XYZ file of C-alpha atoms in Angstrom:
399
model
C 0.000 0.000 0.000
C 1.158 3.554 -0.667
C 1.080 6.193 2.076
C -0.620 9.503 1.323
C 1.055 12.450 3.027
C -1.817 14.738 2.023
C -4.440 12.757 3.940
C -5.771 14.916 6.797
C -4.898 13.780 10.307
C -6.530 15.592 13.215
C -3.991 17.403 15.392
C -4.658 17.198 19.151
C -3.114 19.586 21.663
C -2.353 19.588 25.376
C -4.326 22.332 27.180
C -2.401 24.960 29.147
C -3.994 23.900 32.420
C -2.547 20.405 32.017
C 0.989 21.809 32.052
C 0.186 23.684 35.253
C -1.164 20.484 36.802
C 1.992 18.602 35.817
C 4.121 21.225 37.551
C 1.901 21.065 40.623
C 2.263 17.287 40.801
C 6.042 17.459 40.238
C 6.406 20.041 43.018
C 4.242 17.913 45.321
C 6.416 14.866 44.638
C 9.536 16.918 45.437
C 7.990 18.173 48.666
C 7.056 14.628 49.689
C 10.721 13.674 49.290
C 11.833 16.540 51.501
C 13.239 18.608 48.636
C 12.896 22.377 48.405
C 12.420 22.228 44.661
C 13.553 20.774 41.366
C 16.092 21.902 38.790
C 14.881 20.421 35.504
C 17.325 20.405 32.601
C 16.722 19.432 28.980
C 18.695 19.621 25.737
C 17.268 20.244 22.276
C 19.459 21.388 19.433
C 17.199 20.368 16.557
C 17.386 16.710 17.576
C 15.207 14.334 19.573
C 17.817 13.774 22.257
C 16.654 14.501 25.862
C 14.163 17.301 25.297
C 11.281 15.630 27.124
C 11.347 16.845 30.741
C 11.157 20.591 30.140
C 8.706 20.119 27.266
C 6.518 18.002 29.537
C 6.354 20.763 32.156
C 6.311 23.928 30.008
C 5.798 23.033 26.323
C 9.192 24.563 25.461
C 11.819 23.134 23.103
C 15.054 24.793 22.005
C 16.185 24.212 18.435
C 19.602 25.817 18.938
C 22.432 23.280 18.366
C 24.788 22.332 21.162
C 28.045 24.290 21.171
C 30.738 24.456 23.846
C 30.626 27.361 26.287
C 32.507 30.473 25.142
C 33.490 32.454 28.222
C 32.023 35.954 28.184
C 29.794 35.222 25.200
C 27.417 32.383 26.087
C 26.854 29.408 28.340
C 24.824 26.197 28.080
C 23.464 26.799 24.585
C 20.942 24.150 23.492
C 20.068 23.637 27.160
C 16.998 24.788 29.056
C 16.465 25.010 32.822
C 13.198 25.043 34.715
C 13.614 26.088 38.336
C 10.596 24.616 40.123
C 10.464 25.502 43.845
C 7.870 23.737 45.965
C 6.595 27.049 47.421
C 7.725 29.821 45.055
C 7.148 30.982 41.477
C 8.800 28.752 38.826
C 11.233 30.246 36.323
C 12.163 28.950 32.878
C 15.555 29.947 31.446
C 15.738 29.580 27.649
C 18.318 30.221 24.930
C 15.948 31.062 22.037
C 12.942 33.410 22.073
C 9.518 32.127 23.032
C 7.501 31.486 19.874
C 4.248 31.656 21.797
C 4.087 27.988 22.755
C 5.384 28.206 26.330
C 2.731 27.369 28.910
C 3.943 28.980 32.146
C 1.297 31.506 33.153
C 2.153 31.036 36.829
C 5.872 31.683 36.382
C 8.621 33.720 34.745
C 10.494 33.197 31.472
C 14.064 34.471 31.081
C 15.602 34.533 27.597
C 19.399 34.655 27.714
C 22.637 33.794 25.957
C 24.013 32.931 29.389
C 21.636 30.100 30.196
C 23.604 28.510 33.024
C 24.454 31.857 34.628
C 20.805 32.907 34.643
C 19.742 29.511 35.978
C 22.052 30.193 38.943
C 20.411 33.598 39.410
C 16.957 31.991 39.242
C 17.920 29.471 41.926
C 19.038 32.325 44.179
C 15.878 34.353 43.469
C 13.745 31.334 44.411
C 15.631 30.979 47.702
C 17.235 27.714 46.577
C 20.869 28.817 46.504
C 21.749 26.789 49.586
C 18.794 24.395 49.618
C 18.429 20.662 49.033
C 16.962 20.201 45.562
C 16.363 17.414 43.070
C 18.033 17.419 39.659
C 16.001 16.085 36.741
C 17.998 15.554 33.556
C 21.471 15.550 35.059
C 22.713 13.325 32.243
C 22.359 16.204 29.778
C 24.676 18.470 31.756
C 28.312 18.528 30.746
C 30.961 18.121 33.427
C 31.904 21.768 32.851
C 28.342 22.967 33.440
C 27.909 20.924 36.608
C 31.249 22.165 37.914
C 30.265 25.789 37.278
C 26.972 25.218 39.082
C 28.762 23.826 42.117
C 31.315 26.640 42.167
C 28.604 29.313 41.889
C 26.429 27.696 44.583
C 28.790 25.818 46.927
C 26.097 25.300 49.586
C 23.535 23.880 47.170
C 22.765 20.203 47.779
C 21.770 18.362 44.583
C 20.181 14.906 44.508
C 19.148 12.858 41.462
C 15.385 13.088 40.970
C 14.741 11.766 37.468
C 12.478 9.085 38.897
C 9.996 11.678 40.180
C 9.241 13.020 36.745
C 9.534 9.660 35.013
C 6.853 8.323 37.319
C 4.520 11.146 36.286
C 5.375 10.791 32.591
C 4.707 7.046 32.528
C 0.933 7.554 32.885
C -0.545 9.417 29.925
C -3.379 11.935 29.962
C -6.189 11.812 27.363
C -4.443 14.583 25.410
C -1.152 12.670 25.401
C -2.884 9.484 24.307
C -4.416 11.371 21.397
C -0.977 12.720 20.446
C 0.591 9.254 20.677
C -2.245 7.789 18.605
C -1.599 10.392 15.901
C 2.173 9.836 16.020
C 1.699 6.061 15.686
C -0.613 6.520 12.722
C 1.968 8.697 10.957
C 4.773 6.258 11.837
C 2.671 3.379 10.498
C 2.151 5.113 7.168
C 5.850 5.954 7.046
C 7.007 2.374 7.488
C 4.529 1.189 4.850
C 6.007 3.719 2.404
C 9.469 2.385 3.250
C 8.385 -1.222 2.748
C 6.918 -0.297 -0.636
C 10.335 1.148 -1.576
C 12.302 -1.900 -0.376
C 12.593 -3.589 -3.761
C 15.363 -5.195 -5.777
C 18.016 -2.624 -6.675
C 17.079 -0.095 -3.975
C 19.572 1.111 -1.378
C 18.861 1.589 2.314
C 19.005 5.332 1.634
C 16.335 5.011 -1.040
C 14.102 3.243 1.472
C 14.573 5.931 4.144
C 13.966 8.688 1.592
C 10.603 7.157 0.760
C 9.651 7.251 4.425
C 10.841 10.830 4.893
C 8.782 11.885 1.893
C 5.767 10.986 4.020
C 7.049 11.921 7.480
C 8.318 15.430 6.755
C 5.134 16.797 5.120
C 3.178 15.236 7.994
C 5.158 17.389 10.450
C 7.212 14.551 11.924
C 10.878 14.191 12.763
C 13.028 11.080 12.332
C 14.933 9.881 15.381
C 16.511 6.844 13.777
C 15.989 4.090 11.281
C 17.677 0.877 12.360
C 18.115 -0.909 9.044
C 19.649 -4.181 8.018
C 19.335 -6.479 5.035
C 20.944 -9.695 3.954
C 20.370 -13.360 3.309
C 20.706 -16.449 5.418
C 22.346 -19.772 4.824
C 25.969 -20.529 4.058
C 27.431 -18.167 3.133
C 25.169 -15.563 4.707
C 25.235 -11.877 3.861
C 24.556 -8.962 6.184
C 24.386 -5.270 5.256
C 24.043 -2.406 7.715
C 25.623 0.912 8.648
C 26.027 2.777 11.914
C 26.532 6.369 10.748
C 24.140 7.038 9.254
C 22.098 3.921 9.919
C 20.881 4.007 6.310
C 24.340 4.487 4.815
C 25.053 0.954 3.543
C 26.217 0.888 -0.077
C 24.794 -2.611 -0.652
C 21.734 -2.709 -2.911
C 18.818 -5.016 -2.214
C 18.652 -8.206 -4.263
C 16.157 -11.009 -4.755
C 16.512 -13.506 -1.924
C 17.354 -10.859 0.682
C 15.405 -10.039 3.808
C 15.171 -6.469 5.104
C 14.194 -5.185 8.511
C 13.202 -1.627 9.388
C 13.080 -0.341 12.959
C 12.013 3.293 12.881
C 11.462 5.853 15.596
C 10.601 9.511 15.450
C 8.274 12.097 16.897
C 5.281 14.200 15.933
C 4.717 17.259 18.147
C 7.270 15.724 20.506
C 5.414 12.425 20.976
C 7.216 9.303 19.856
C 6.333 6.586 17.389
C 8.397 3.398 17.486
C 7.773 0.325 15.338
C 9.503 -2.352 13.296
C 8.694 -4.630 10.384
C 10.487 -7.200 8.210
C 9.932 -8.606 4.744
C 11.527 -10.527 1.908
C 12.948 -8.835 -1.152
C 11.563 -10.774 -4.075
C 10.016 -14.205 -3.493
C 9.731 -15.158 0.188
C 11.198 -18.411 1.516
C 9.955 -20.656 4.313
C 13.068 -19.975 6.376
C 12.568 -16.222 6.096
C 8.945 -16.586 7.191
C 10.028 -18.690 10.185
C 12.145 -15.802 11.516
C 9.575 -13.150 10.655
C 6.793 -15.091 12.380
C 8.930 -15.893 15.421
C 9.495 -12.199 16.106
C 5.740 -11.599 15.817
C 4.988 -14.566 18.099
C 7.290 -13.186 20.806
C 5.442 -9.878 20.705
C 2.041 -11.560 20.782
C 3.110 -13.604 23.826
C 4.140 -10.392 25.578
C 0.833 -8.731 24.763
C -1.089 -11.801 25.931
C 0.471 -11.330 29.376
C -1.170 -7.906 29.778
C -3.861 -8.257 32.423
C -4.809 -6.544 35.705
C -2.033 -7.134 38.239
C 0.682 -7.868 35.674
C 4.119 -6.313 36.105
C 6.667 -5.132 33.571
C 8.720 -8.178 34.542
C 5.799 -10.504 33.724
C 5.568 -9.052 30.229
C 9.310 -9.251 29.664
C 9.466 -12.870 30.831
C 6.496 -13.884 28.650
C 8.110 -12.631 25.460
C 11.595 -13.924 26.206
C 10.274 -17.333 27.286
C 8.340 -17.579 24.017
C 11.489 -16.804 22.055
C 13.415 -19.552 23.876
C 10.565 -22.049 23.462
C 10.818 -21.626 19.679
C 14.503 -22.510 19.743
C 16.032 -19.054 19.496
C 18.697 -18.047 21.998
C 18.185 -14.820 23.928
C 21.642 -13.438 23.311
C 21.138 -10.015 21.758
C 22.352 -6.711 23.146
C 18.815 -5.702 24.198
C 17.475 -7.984 26.913
C 14.108 -6.240 27.383
C 10.910 -6.827 25.435
C 10.230 -3.122 25.167
C 9.559 0.057 27.104
C 7.144 2.880 27.706
C 6.955 5.720 25.204
C 5.719 9.279 25.346
C 8.024 12.281 25.004
C 10.879 9.822 24.627
C 11.638 6.431 26.144
C 9.590 6.193 29.303
C 9.295 3.773 32.182
C 8.745 0.912 32.540
C 11.281 -1.335 30.830
C 9.778 -4.729 30.028
C 12.535 -6.898 31.443
C 12.743 -9.821 33.837
C 12.452 -8.855 37.472
C 11.018 -5.351 36.970
C 8.268 -5.012 39.581
C 6.550 -1.941 38.105
C 2.811 -2.634 37.725
C 1.323 -2.320 34.253
C -1.600 0.055 34.708
C -4.165 1.781 32.471
C -2.986 4.761 30.397
C 0.572 3.544 30.072
C 1.705 3.387 26.448
C 4.215 0.638 25.671
C 6.367 -0.236 22.684
C 6.865 -4.005 22.581
C 9.760 -5.123 20.382
C 11.849 -8.118 19.428
C 14.620 -8.867 16.944
C 15.486 -12.531 16.368
C 18.519 -13.758 14.398
C 19.709 -17.207 13.406
C 21.957 -18.570 10.638
C 22.046 -15.236 8.852
C 18.262 -14.780 8.904
C 16.524 -12.018 10.843
C 13.020 -11.186 11.968
C 12.049 -7.891 13.573
C 8.685 -6.668 14.840
C 7.498 -3.886 17.152
C 4.092 -2.581 18.152
C 2.887 0.269 20.381
C -0.104 -0.322 22.623
C -2.232 1.634 25.072
C -2.946 -0.176 28.334
C -6.690 -0.208 29.080
C -8.527 -1.322 32.252
C -9.064 -4.821 30.850
C -6.203 -5.267 28.384
C -4.687 -3.168 25.633
C -5.407 -1.322 22.400
C -2.960 -1.274 19.483
C -1.896 2.204 18.427
C 0.281 1.133 15.511
C -1.791 -0.026 12.565
C 0.860 -0.684 9.909
C 0.580 -3.805 7.791
C 1.890 -6.752 9.823
C 2.850 -9.266 7.143
C 4.366 -8.413 3.790
C 4.465 -12.017 2.606
């Protein structure tokens, strides 16, 4: 089937009052932990890398690319700080002008070239200069930035607090579910366009270009396209590239398989799905791998029921894979993860005790390899009170 980028897709939005409620709940969680407030840091830079926390709380994203600090000229470009005291007015420090999307009616917005310096000032203004606070997004701070923060505020006590916000983000509101439903629909059409383009003689780049021709007009942004092709047997053939992931110079040929694992975002909300198919006539051995990946996902989904944990789901899928004779020896030992404004909790892995509850959105994924053959499949689902609803609706089988 051919995707139509001109087809209208309703565009949901998150109301301003929801952002205020998120901040209220985040501040309450900080207070319950004995913290005086939160310092929330995100990085944008025109990519999809670690923008989620500030966007979740304020609807702000910076498109400025990351550049090293230049003393006397700028600091922390591509970074954004939300200072969220438990009892005072919040302040958002940004490095590009507000385009009208910020939702912070109860707080202040400071636009500055010196983002880190003004974040320090905001902490002092909020009475947090020597307080005990939680840091959300510490992994996006450079060592230099963290050092400057400690030098400027030597009495400030900082504790990791990513789990507070991740707990809030793991349960989606009706508006977020609508945004994830739309993102999954666009991702589904994108991967179908890519599968249509995966024909004899095409390159991996040709396949990605076909998907982008749908995604870009639809207002989406590509995070990555994990691509591989090849053929099984002896000798086997395997074609992939790491940088970019669609950079292989091998062209598809009859007898190959190809797998596509794509992720991206629409209005910040992530789609994440995978499919496999044969190039040219399909063989029984190819189908065995394709169907085994699907069966592992279906076993995981079958484990979704009231009272189930993330560990139950992970074990169900991995046990199914082993029961079909495929070793669990890949680099990714989970059966999936939550999605929202990025990769959310929980991870579907053995031993994870997090309950699976309504209004979580999960991406369930599995790649299976054997003897040079590969099957890959991923679906996104909304957890409902009595089970789940599929959000991805891309064609399942291309054979």
